[in-house]
Amino acid sequence: VSTSEGVPSQLPDGPYLLNLTCPAWSTECRQRSWVCNANRQSRRLACGDVIRFGVIATGDLARWRRRPTRRRHWETGGVVVEREAAAETWPPCSRGSPHPSLAGPVSVSRGQTLVRAAAAEAAAAEVAAEMGREEGEAMTPTSTVDQTLNPRVAALRPSKTVALTDQARAMKAAGIPVIGLAAGEPDFDTPSPIVEAGIKALREGYTRYTPNAGTEELRVAICRKLSEENGLKYETDEIVVSNGAKQSIQQAVLAVCSPGDEVIIPAPYWVSYPEMATLADAKSVIIRTRQDDNFLLSPEDLAAHLTPQSRVLILCSPSNPTGSVYPHDLLLRLAEIVAAHPRLLVISDEIYEHITYDGVRHVSFGSLPGMFHRTITVNGFSKAFAMTGWRLGYVAAPRHFAVACNRIQSQTTSGANSIAQKAAMAALAMGRGGGEKVAAMVEAFCERRDFLVARFSAIPGVKLAVPQGAFYLFVDVSAYFGVEVEGFGLVDSSDSFCRFLLDIAKVALVPGDAFGEPSCVRISYAAAMTTLEDAMERIDKALASLRTSPAFPSSSPSSSPSSSPCSPSSVVA
């Protein structure tokens, strides 16, 4: 949409998919702040973002804030959108009839037809329009309705993993051959015994409310699993089954944190941890870890950051996003530090416990001497059992903490999905560690890991640590920062690096700044080997083009991590 008066164009309801690589704007376009006033909030946008309504404009954000009339002084033009998919095939495509209020020509970028809207079926894709939101960019409300939000909610940052996954999905639906390696979910189907248990429950009419904390039979099964596999002895009233491990963690943080308490979070971290602290009106204390230490928190760094306000330490092992696994001896040393601080609790996120490689074993923090009553253990069924859409997790904690979590849940979602709970019973009956079916998934993940480690190790300027668990590679690409790309702009951060790959290579990764480590990007290898091979060919070609720039350091050797032959260690019946 372009205007000649220098005033933003008001769009009818969308959704729309944006193309911000118009040749007429090129680099200048990318050096400006594209924004959309969705819900009266300005949002920075990237190529491929989907919005539902609002004003699109570009200009100097600082100047915009200084101008008393603000919106009148926005510079506009060159933004191209389409409200509906233009054709069934790609490429080429023909443009459908535009909305009467949409003016301006269809843009062509690099010989390809305009990125097209994925139509209304791109359900939650408007989240993508919020992925780059920065605080303090609210536009002046024009409505008479008081639209003030709770400051804690207003301070929340959208999840980039969700946004990028939705963005890649919308682009695929529009016919763009995007390879999505941003999602944190297995590409396998849920094992058939679990599916059959869910179907059986449906057919038997098991569709009513369950007890708030979960069915008795499932909590008994979870207690048995924790005892046999993790060395943790719980009673059923110390288990709360929730709608996913994310809900379990959030409820645990809400249950134990008071305003002003500190939540200690080693970085790189899962994107939601700091936001969970924000919702509890607590303060996130981020401790940077080092790639040379495999991104593991050191006892010395932990001790240096603890204060009388420290309330919770969140540990994730195996780690999202790094794949690091805390060894037993390091956990013992961390436990000594925790024991010296009476107020400090540990939330142990163990959702990836069954996905480990090379003989590495997961250790539950609560099983360490003296740590049972200081630990809130969180787990679930999404990752190892390929049950992400079933939405089922649980917290295991000393009774007074579990009761508090249960109380919160009773006033929010109430009991978890009844069908999923029956399916979870079947998952726990598959054998220790999920049995042979889970072992087969882990073996496939291990092969994919080895493939990606080998390919990235051969790329100049890339540094990585070999992951020991989960299904992510966390790669340092900072050697490529500072490179100017004609028609794209400056690659100066993990965010712009990922936008470059999405724009040029059509591969979606997650920038490391979402995880608190701006020098890295996260690659999910929860994708078929053929997909990973295609993705690496594209990434290789795109990075080779960056290395031709004089700004790329001439001496940027690739990393050469050692990796043992593929040997999944989660396992067996």
Coordinates of C-alpha atoms in Angstrom, one line a residue:
V1 CA 0.0 0.0 0.0
S2 CA 1.5 3.4 -0.9
T3 CA 0.2 6.9 -0.4
S4 CA 1.4 10.2 -1.9
E5 CA 0.3 12.4 1.0
G6 CA 2.8 11.0 3.5
V7 CA 0.1 9.7 5.7
P8 CA -0.2 6.0 6.6
S9 CA -2.9 4.0 4.8
Q10 CA -5.6 2.4 6.9
L11 CA -6.1 -1.3 6.0
P12 CA -9.3 -3.2 6.2
D13 CA -9.2 -6.4 8.3
G14 CA -6.6 -8.9 7.2
P15 CA -4.7 -11.0 7.6
Y16 CA -2.0 -9.7 5.4
L17 CA 1.5 -11.0 4.6
L18 CA 4.1 -8.3 4.1
N19 CA 6.9 -8.0 1.5
L20 CA 9.4 -5.6 2.8
T21 CA 12.1 -6.2 0.1
C22 CA 10.6 -3.9 -2.5
P23 CA 13.4 -3.0 -5.0
A24 CA 12.6 0.6 -4.9
W25 CA 13.4 0.7 -1.2
S26 CA 16.1 -2.0 -0.8
T27 CA 18.7 -1.2 1.8
E28 CA 17.1 2.1 2.8
C29 CA 13.9 0.3 3.6
R30 CA 15.7 -2.1 5.9
Q31 CA 17.4 0.7 7.9
R32 CA 14.1 2.1 8.9
S33 CA 11.4 1.1 11.4
W34 CA 8.5 -0.6 9.8
V35 CA 5.6 -0.6 12.2
C36 CA 2.0 -1.6 12.5
N37 CA -0.5 -0.2 15.0
A38 CA -2.2 -3.4 15.8
N39 CA -4.4 -3.0 18.8
R40 CA -3.0 0.6 19.2
Q41 CA 0.5 -0.8 19.8
S42 CA 3.3 -0.2 17.3
R43 CA 5.1 -3.3 16.2
R44 CA 8.4 -3.7 14.3
L45 CA 7.8 -6.0 11.3
A46 CA 10.0 -8.3 9.2
C47 CA 9.5 -9.8 5.8
G48 CA 6.8 -12.4 5.9
D49 CA 5.1 -11.1 9.0
V50 CA 1.4 -11.5 9.1
I51 CA -1.0 -8.9 10.5
R52 CA -4.7 -8.6 10.6
F53 CA -5.3 -4.9 10.6
G54 CA -3.6 -1.6 11.2
V55 CA -1.5 1.2 9.8
I56 CA 1.7 0.3 8.0
A57 CA 4.4 3.0 7.8
T58 CA 8.2 3.5 7.8
G59 CA 10.2 6.3 9.3
D60 CA 12.5 7.4 12.0
L61 CA 11.0 6.1 15.3
A62 CA 12.9 8.7 17.4
R63 CA 11.7 11.5 15.2
W64 CA 8.2 10.1 15.3
R65 CA 8.2 10.3 19.1
R66 CA 9.4 13.9 19.0
R67 CA 6.8 15.2 16.6
P68 CA 3.7 16.5 18.4
T69 CA 1.4 15.4 15.6
R70 CA 3.3 12.1 15.2
R71 CA 1.3 10.0 12.7
R72 CA 1.0 12.9 10.3
H73 CA 4.8 13.0 9.8
W74 CA 5.3 9.3 9.0
E75 CA 7.0 8.7 5.7
T76 CA 5.2 5.9 3.8
G77 CA 5.1 4.0 0.6
G78 CA 6.6 0.9 -0.9
V79 CA 5.0 -1.5 1.4
V80 CA 3.2 -4.2 -0.6
V81 CA 0.5 -6.5 0.9
E82 CA -2.1 -8.8 -0.4
R83 CA -5.2 -9.8 1.5
E84 CA -5.8 -13.2 -0.2
A85 CA -3.6 -15.9 -1.8
A86 CA -3.0 -14.8 -5.4
A87 CA -3.0 -18.3 -6.9
E88 CA -2.8 -22.0 -6.2
T89 CA 0.6 -22.5 -7.7
W90 CA 4.0 -21.0 -7.0
P91 CA 5.7 -19.6 -9.0
P92 CA 4.3 -17.9 -11.0
C93 CA 1.2 -16.4 -9.6
S94 CA -1.4 -13.9 -10.8
R95 CA -2.7 -11.3 -8.5
G96 CA -6.3 -11.5 -7.3
S97 CA -8.6 -8.5 -7.2
P98 CA -7.4 -6.2 -4.6
H99 CA -9.5 -4.5 -1.9
P100 CA -10.7 -1.1 -3.2
S101 CA -8.7 0.6 -0.5
L102 CA -5.5 -1.1 -1.4
A103 CA -3.6 1.1 -3.8
G104 CA -0.2 0.6 -5.5
P105 CA 1.3 -2.1 -7.7
V106 CA 2.3 -5.6 -6.8
S107 CA 6.0 -5.6 -6.1
V108 CA 8.5 -8.2 -7.5
S109 CA 11.6 -8.9 -5.5
R110 CA 14.6 -10.8 -7.0
G111 CA 12.5 -12.0 -9.9
Q112 CA 10.0 -13.7 -7.6
T113 CA 6.4 -12.8 -7.2
L114 CA 5.2 -11.0 -4.1
V115 CA 5.0 -13.0 -0.9
R116 CA 1.3 -13.7 -0.7
A117 CA -1.1 -13.8 2.1
A118 CA -1.8 -17.2 3.5
A119 CA -5.5 -16.4 3.7
A120 CA -7.6 -16.5 6.9
E121 CA -6.6 -20.1 7.7
A122 CA -3.2 -18.8 8.9
A123 CA -4.8 -18.9 12.3
A124 CA -2.5 -17.5 14.9
A125 CA 0.0 -16.0 12.5
E126 CA -0.7 -12.5 13.7
V127 CA 1.7 -13.4 16.6
A128 CA 4.5 -13.1 14.0
A129 CA 3.8 -9.4 13.7
E130 CA 4.7 -9.0 17.4
M131 CA 8.0 -10.9 17.3
G132 CA 10.1 -7.7 17.2
R133 CA 8.1 -5.6 19.6
E134 CA 10.1 -3.3 21.8
E135 CA 8.8 -1.6 24.9
G136 CA 7.8 2.0 24.8
E137 CA 6.5 2.1 21.2
A138 CA 2.8 2.5 22.0
M139 CA 1.0 4.8 19.6
T140 CA -1.3 7.5 20.9
P141 CA -4.7 5.9 21.5
T142 CA -7.5 7.4 19.4
S143 CA -10.3 5.4 21.1
T144 CA -12.3 6.7 24.0
V145 CA -12.0 3.3 25.7
D146 CA -9.3 3.0 28.4
Q147 CA -7.0 0.4 26.9
T148 CA -4.5 0.4 29.7
L149 CA -3.0 -3.0 30.3
N150 CA -1.5 -4.5 33.5
P151 CA 2.2 -3.4 33.4
R152 CA 3.3 -6.9 33.9
V153 CA 1.4 -8.0 30.8
A154 CA 2.5 -5.0 28.8
A155 CA 6.1 -5.9 29.7
L156 CA 5.9 -9.4 28.3
R157 CA 7.8 -10.1 25.1
P158 CA 6.2 -12.4 22.5
S159 CA 7.9 -15.8 22.1
K160 CA 10.2 -15.6 19.0
T161 CA 10.1 -19.4 18.7
V162 CA 6.3 -19.3 18.3
A163 CA 6.4 -16.2 16.1
L164 CA 9.0 -17.6 13.7
T165 CA 7.2 -21.0 13.5
D166 CA 3.9 -19.3 12.7
Q167 CA 5.7 -17.1 10.2
A168 CA 7.3 -20.0 8.4
R169 CA 4.0 -21.9 8.4
A170 CA 2.2 -18.9 6.9
M171 CA 4.8 -18.5 4.2
K172 CA 4.6 -22.2 3.3
A173 CA 0.8 -21.9 3.1
A174 CA 1.4 -19.0 0.7
G175 CA 3.5 -21.3 -1.6
I176 CA 7.0 -20.2 -0.5
P177 CA 9.3 -23.2 -0.1
V178 CA 10.4 -22.4 3.4
I179 CA 12.2 -24.9 5.5
G180 CA 11.2 -24.4 9.1
L181 CA 13.9 -25.4 11.7
A182 CA 12.5 -23.2 14.4
A183 CA 9.9 -25.4 16.1
G184 CA 10.7 -27.2 19.3
E185 CA 8.6 -30.3 18.7
P186 CA 9.4 -33.8 17.4
D187 CA 8.5 -34.5 13.8
F188 CA 7.4 -38.1 14.6
D189 CA 3.8 -39.2 15.1
T190 CA 2.7 -40.0 18.6
P191 CA 3.3 -43.7 19.2
S192 CA 0.3 -45.9 18.3
P193 CA -0.3 -47.3 21.8
I194 CA -0.8 -43.8 23.0
V195 CA -3.1 -42.8 20.2
E196 CA -5.1 -46.0 20.6
A197 CA -5.5 -45.2 24.3
G198 CA -6.9 -41.8 23.5
I199 CA -9.3 -43.2 20.9
K200 CA -10.5 -45.8 23.4
A201 CA -11.1 -43.1 26.0
L202 CA -13.2 -41.1 23.5
R203 CA -15.2 -44.1 22.4
E204 CA -15.9 -45.0 26.1
G205 CA -17.2 -41.5 26.8
Y206 CA -14.3 -40.5 29.0
T207 CA -14.9 -36.8 28.2
R208 CA -15.9 -35.2 31.5
Y209 CA -14.0 -33.1 34.0
T210 CA -11.2 -34.8 35.9
P211 CA -9.9 -34.0 39.4
N212 CA -8.1 -30.7 39.4
A213 CA -4.7 -32.2 40.1
G214 CA -5.1 -35.0 37.6
T215 CA -6.7 -38.5 37.8
E216 CA -5.7 -40.7 40.7
E217 CA -4.5 -43.4 38.3
L218 CA -2.2 -41.1 36.4
R219 CA -0.7 -39.6 39.5
V220 CA 0.0 -43.1 40.8
A221 CA 1.7 -43.9 37.5
I222 CA 3.8 -40.7 37.7
C223 CA 4.8 -41.5 41.2
R224 CA 5.9 -44.9 40.1
K225 CA 7.8 -43.5 37.2
L226 CA 9.6 -40.9 39.3
S227 CA 10.6 -43.5 41.8
E228 CA 11.9 -46.1 39.3
E229 CA 13.6 -43.8 36.8
N230 CA 14.5 -40.7 38.8
G231 CA 15.1 -41.8 42.4
L232 CA 12.3 -39.5 43.6
K233 CA 9.7 -40.7 46.2
Y234 CA 6.5 -38.7 46.0
E235 CA 2.9 -39.3 47.1
T236 CA 0.0 -38.6 44.8
D237 CA -1.0 -35.4 46.6
E238 CA 2.5 -34.1 45.6
I239 CA 1.7 -34.4 41.9
V240 CA -0.2 -31.8 39.9
V241 CA -1.0 -32.6 36.3
S242 CA -1.3 -29.5 34.1
N243 CA -1.9 -28.5 30.5
G244 CA 1.7 -28.8 29.5
A245 CA 5.0 -28.4 31.3
K246 CA 4.9 -24.7 30.5
Q247 CA 1.8 -24.3 32.7
S248 CA 3.5 -26.3 35.4
I249 CA 6.6 -24.1 35.5
Q250 CA 4.5 -20.9 35.5
Q251 CA 2.4 -22.1 38.4
A252 CA 5.5 -23.1 40.3
V253 CA 7.0 -19.6 39.8
L254 CA 3.7 -17.9 40.8
A255 CA 3.4 -20.2 43.9
V256 CA 6.8 -19.4 45.4
C257 CA 7.8 -15.9 44.2
S258 CA 6.7 -12.6 45.9
P259 CA 7.1 -9.2 44.3
G260 CA 10.8 -8.3 44.2
D261 CA 12.1 -11.9 44.5
E262 CA 14.8 -12.9 42.2
V263 CA 14.6 -15.8 39.7
I264 CA 18.1 -17.0 38.7
I265 CA 18.2 -18.0 35.1
P266 CA 21.4 -19.3 33.4
A267 CA 21.7 -18.1 29.8
P268 CA 21.1 -19.4 27.2
Y269 CA 17.7 -20.1 28.5
W270 CA 14.3 -21.2 27.3
V271 CA 12.5 -18.1 26.0
S272 CA 9.6 -18.2 28.5
Y273 CA 11.6 -18.3 31.8
P274 CA 12.1 -14.5 32.1
E275 CA 8.6 -13.8 31.1
M276 CA 7.3 -16.2 33.7
A277 CA 9.2 -14.3 36.3
T278 CA 7.7 -11.0 35.0
L279 CA 4.2 -12.4 35.4
A280 CA 5.0 -13.2 39.0
D281 CA 6.3 -9.6 39.6
A282 CA 9.7 -11.1 40.2
K283 CA 13.1 -10.0 38.9
S284 CA 15.0 -12.2 36.4
V285 CA 18.8 -12.4 37.2
I286 CA 20.5 -13.7 34.1
I287 CA 23.8 -15.5 34.4
R288 CA 25.8 -15.8 31.2
T289 CA 27.5 -19.2 30.6
R290 CA 30.2 -19.9 28.1
Q291 CA 30.3 -22.1 25.0
D292 CA 33.7 -23.4 26.1
D293 CA 32.0 -24.8 29.2
N294 CA 29.2 -26.3 27.0
F295 CA 26.9 -23.6 28.3
L296 CA 26.8 -25.1 31.8
L297 CA 26.3 -22.9 34.9
S298 CA 29.4 -22.9 37.1
P299 CA 29.1 -23.0 40.9
E300 CA 31.3 -19.9 41.2
D301 CA 29.0 -17.9 38.9
L302 CA 26.0 -19.1 40.7
A303 CA 27.4 -18.1 44.1
A304 CA 28.4 -14.7 42.8
H305 CA 24.9 -13.8 41.7
L306 CA 22.9 -14.9 44.8
T307 CA 21.5 -12.4 47.2
P308 CA 19.0 -12.4 50.1
Q309 CA 16.3 -11.8 47.5
S310 CA 17.2 -14.9 45.5
R311 CA 14.2 -17.2 45.5
V312 CA 14.3 -19.6 42.6
L313 CA 17.0 -21.1 40.4
I314 CA 15.7 -22.6 37.1
L315 CA 17.8 -25.4 35.7
C316 CA 16.9 -27.1 32.4
S317 CA 18.7 -30.4 31.7
P318 CA 19.0 -31.5 28.9
S319 CA 18.9 -27.9 27.9
N320 CA 16.7 -26.0 25.4
P321 CA 18.3 -24.3 23.5
T322 CA 21.9 -25.7 23.8
G323 CA 21.4 -29.5 24.3
S324 CA 23.8 -29.4 27.2
V325 CA 23.3 -32.0 30.0
Y326 CA 24.4 -31.3 33.6
P327 CA 26.7 -34.1 34.8
H328 CA 26.3 -35.6 38.3
D329 CA 29.4 -34.1 39.8
L330 CA 28.6 -30.5 38.6
L331 CA 25.0 -30.9 40.0
L332 CA 26.5 -31.9 43.4
R333 CA 28.6 -28.7 43.4
L334 CA 25.6 -26.6 42.5
A335 CA 23.6 -28.3 45.2
E336 CA 26.2 -27.2 47.8
I337 CA 25.7 -23.6 46.8
V338 CA 21.9 -24.0 46.9
A339 CA 22.1 -25.6 50.4
A340 CA 23.9 -22.5 51.7
H341 CA 21.0 -20.2 50.9
P342 CA 17.9 -21.1 52.9
R343 CA 15.4 -19.2 50.7
L344 CA 16.6 -20.6 47.4
L345 CA 14.5 -23.2 45.7
V346 CA 15.3 -25.0 42.4
I347 CA 12.8 -25.6 39.6
S348 CA 14.2 -28.5 37.6
D349 CA 12.8 -28.6 34.0
E350 CA 13.4 -32.2 32.9
I351 CA 11.1 -32.3 29.9
Y352 CA 14.0 -33.6 27.6
E353 CA 15.2 -36.2 30.1
H354 CA 14.8 -39.2 27.7
I355 CA 16.6 -37.5 24.8
T356 CA 20.3 -37.9 25.5
Y357 CA 23.2 -39.2 23.5
D358 CA 26.6 -40.8 23.7
G359 CA 25.9 -42.7 27.0
V360 CA 25.1 -39.4 28.8
R361 CA 22.6 -39.9 31.6
H362 CA 20.1 -37.4 33.0
V363 CA 20.2 -36.8 36.7
S364 CA 17.2 -35.3 38.6
F365 CA 18.2 -32.4 40.8
G366 CA 15.8 -33.5 43.5
S367 CA 17.6 -36.8 43.8
L368 CA 20.7 -35.2 45.1
P369 CA 21.5 -35.3 48.9
G370 CA 19.5 -32.7 50.8
M371 CA 17.7 -31.3 47.6
F372 CA 14.4 -33.2 47.6
H373 CA 12.6 -30.6 49.8
R374 CA 14.3 -27.7 47.9
T375 CA 13.3 -28.9 44.4
I376 CA 10.2 -28.5 42.3
T377 CA 10.5 -31.1 39.4
V378 CA 8.7 -30.4 36.2
N379 CA 8.2 -32.9 33.4
G380 CA 5.7 -33.9 30.8
F381 CA 5.0 -36.0 27.7
S382 CA 5.5 -33.6 24.8
K383 CA 9.1 -34.2 23.8
A384 CA 10.0 -37.9 24.3
F385 CA 6.6 -39.2 23.4
A386 CA 5.9 -36.8 20.5
M387 CA 2.8 -35.5 22.3
T388 CA 3.2 -31.7 21.9
G389 CA -0.4 -31.2 20.8
W390 CA -1.9 -33.3 23.6
R391 CA -0.8 -30.6 26.1
L392 CA 0.1 -32.5 29.2
G393 CA 2.8 -31.9 31.8
Y394 CA 3.1 -32.2 35.6
V395 CA 4.9 -30.8 38.6
A396 CA 6.2 -33.0 41.4
A397 CA 7.0 -31.1 44.6
P398 CA 6.9 -31.2 48.4
R399 CA 3.3 -31.2 49.5
H400 CA 3.0 -27.5 50.5
F401 CA 4.3 -26.4 47.1
A402 CA 2.1 -28.8 45.2
V403 CA -0.9 -27.7 47.1
A404 CA -0.2 -24.1 46.1
C405 CA 0.2 -25.0 42.4
N406 CA -3.0 -27.0 42.6
R407 CA -4.8 -23.9 44.1
I408 CA -3.6 -21.7 41.2
Q409 CA -4.7 -24.2 38.6
S410 CA -8.1 -24.6 40.2
Q411 CA -8.7 -20.9 39.5
T412 CA -7.3 -20.8 36.0
T413 CA -7.7 -23.9 33.8
S414 CA -8.9 -26.5 36.3
G415 CA -8.1 -30.1 35.4
A416 CA -6.1 -31.1 32.4
N417 CA -7.6 -32.8 29.3
S418 CA -9.2 -36.1 30.2
I419 CA -8.4 -37.8 26.9
A420 CA -4.7 -36.8 27.2
Q421 CA -4.5 -38.2 30.7
K422 CA -5.7 -41.6 29.5
A423 CA -3.1 -41.4 26.7
A424 CA -0.4 -40.5 29.2
M425 CA -1.2 -43.7 31.1
A426 CA -0.3 -45.6 27.9
A427 CA 2.9 -43.6 27.5
L428 CA 4.1 -44.5 30.9
A429 CA 3.2 -48.1 30.3
M430 CA 5.6 -48.3 27.3
G431 CA 8.5 -49.2 29.5
R432 CA 11.4 -47.5 31.2
G433 CA 12.4 -44.3 29.3
G434 CA 9.6 -44.9 26.8
G435 CA 10.8 -48.3 25.7
E436 CA 11.8 -49.2 22.1
K437 CA 9.6 -46.7 20.4
V438 CA 11.2 -43.7 22.2
A439 CA 14.7 -45.3 21.7
A440 CA 14.1 -45.4 17.9
M441 CA 13.2 -41.6 17.9
V442 CA 16.3 -40.8 20.0
E443 CA 18.5 -42.8 17.6
A444 CA 17.1 -40.8 14.7
F445 CA 17.7 -37.5 16.5
C446 CA 21.3 -38.7 17.2
E447 CA 22.0 -39.3 13.5
R448 CA 20.6 -35.9 12.6
R449 CA 22.7 -34.3 15.3
D450 CA 25.9 -35.9 13.9
F451 CA 25.0 -34.8 10.4
L452 CA 24.5 -31.2 11.4
V453 CA 27.6 -31.1 13.7
A454 CA 29.7 -32.3 10.8
R455 CA 28.2 -29.9 8.3
F456 CA 28.4 -26.8 10.5
S457 CA 31.9 -27.7 11.7
A458 CA 33.0 -27.4 8.0
I459 CA 31.7 -23.9 7.6
P460 CA 34.3 -21.1 8.2
G461 CA 33.5 -18.8 11.1
V462 CA 31.0 -21.1 12.8
K463 CA 31.6 -22.3 16.3
L464 CA 29.6 -24.9 18.2
A465 CA 29.5 -27.3 21.2
V466 CA 28.2 -30.8 20.5
P467 CA 24.8 -31.2 22.2
Q468 CA 24.4 -34.2 24.5
G469 CA 20.7 -34.1 24.6
A470 CA 17.4 -32.5 23.4
F471 CA 17.2 -31.9 19.6
Y472 CA 18.8 -28.5 19.1
L473 CA 22.1 -27.2 17.8
F474 CA 23.2 -23.8 19.2
V475 CA 25.7 -22.3 16.8
D476 CA 27.8 -19.2 17.2
V477 CA 27.6 -17.2 14.0
S478 CA 29.0 -13.9 15.2
A479 CA 31.8 -14.0 12.7
Y480 CA 29.2 -13.1 10.1
F481 CA 28.1 -9.9 11.9
G482 CA 29.0 -6.7 10.2
V483 CA 28.6 -7.9 6.6
E484 CA 26.6 -5.7 4.3
V485 CA 24.4 -7.5 1.8
E486 CA 23.2 -5.7 -1.3
G487 CA 19.4 -5.7 -1.5
F488 CA 19.1 -6.8 2.2
G489 CA 21.1 -4.5 4.4
L490 CA 23.5 -5.1 7.3
V491 CA 23.8 -8.4 9.1
D492 CA 24.7 -7.2 12.5
S493 CA 23.0 -9.5 15.0
S494 CA 21.5 -13.0 15.3
D495 CA 18.1 -11.5 14.5
S496 CA 19.3 -10.0 11.2
F497 CA 21.3 -13.1 10.5
C498 CA 18.1 -15.2 10.8
R499 CA 16.1 -12.7 8.7
F500 CA 18.9 -12.9 6.1
L501 CA 18.6 -16.7 6.0
L502 CA 14.8 -16.6 5.8
D503 CA 14.9 -14.0 3.0
I504 CA 17.8 -15.5 1.0
A505 CA 17.8 -19.2 1.8
K506 CA 14.2 -19.6 2.8
V507 CA 15.3 -21.4 6.0
A508 CA 13.7 -20.4 9.4
L509 CA 16.0 -20.5 12.5
V510 CA 15.6 -18.8 15.8
P511 CA 17.9 -15.9 16.8
G512 CA 20.0 -16.5 19.9
D513 CA 18.9 -13.2 21.5
A514 CA 15.6 -14.8 22.2
F515 CA 17.5 -17.2 24.5
G516 CA 19.8 -14.6 26.0
E517 CA 22.8 -15.3 23.8
P518 CA 22.9 -12.8 20.9
S519 CA 26.0 -14.4 19.2
C520 CA 24.2 -17.6 18.4
V521 CA 21.2 -19.1 16.5
R522 CA 19.2 -22.2 17.4
I523 CA 18.6 -24.9 14.8
S524 CA 16.1 -27.6 15.6
Y525 CA 16.9 -31.0 14.1
A526 CA 13.4 -32.3 14.7
A527 CA 13.0 -32.7 11.0
A528 CA 13.6 -35.5 8.4
M529 CA 17.2 -36.0 7.3
T530 CA 16.2 -35.1 3.7
T531 CA 14.9 -31.8 5.0
L532 CA 18.1 -31.1 7.0
E533 CA 20.2 -31.9 3.9
D534 CA 18.2 -29.5 1.8
A535 CA 18.5 -26.8 4.6
M536 CA 22.2 -27.2 4.9
E537 CA 22.7 -26.8 1.1
R538 CA 20.8 -23.6 1.3
I539 CA 22.6 -22.3 4.4
D540 CA 26.0 -23.3 2.9
K541 CA 25.2 -21.3 -0.2
A542 CA 23.9 -18.3 1.7
L543 CA 26.9 -18.1 4.1
A544 CA 29.3 -18.5 1.2
S545 CA 27.9 -15.3 -0.3
L546 CA 28.5 -13.5 3.0
R547 CA 32.2 -14.7 3.1
T548 CA 32.9 -12.8 -0.1
S549 CA 32.4 -9.6 1.8
P550 CA 35.6 -7.6 2.8
A551 CA 33.9 -7.3 6.2
F552 CA 34.1 -11.0 6.9
P553 CA 37.3 -11.8 8.9
S554 CA 39.9 -13.5 6.8
S555 CA 40.9 -15.8 9.5
S556 CA 37.7 -17.4 10.8
P557 CA 38.4 -21.1 11.1
S558 CA 35.5 -23.5 11.6
S559 CA 35.1 -25.3 14.8
S560 CA 36.2 -28.9 15.1
P561 CA 34.3 -30.5 17.9
S562 CA 34.9 -34.0 18.8
S563 CA 31.9 -36.3 18.5
S564 CA 31.6 -40.0 19.3
P565 CA 29.7 -42.3 17.0
C566 CA 26.0 -42.0 17.4
S567 CA 25.0 -43.7 20.6
P568 CA 21.6 -42.8 22.0
S569 CA 21.5 -43.2 25.8
S570 CA 17.9 -42.8 26.8
V571 CA 16.3 -46.1 26.7
V572 CA 15.4 -49.3 27.1
A573 CA 12.5 -51.4 28.0

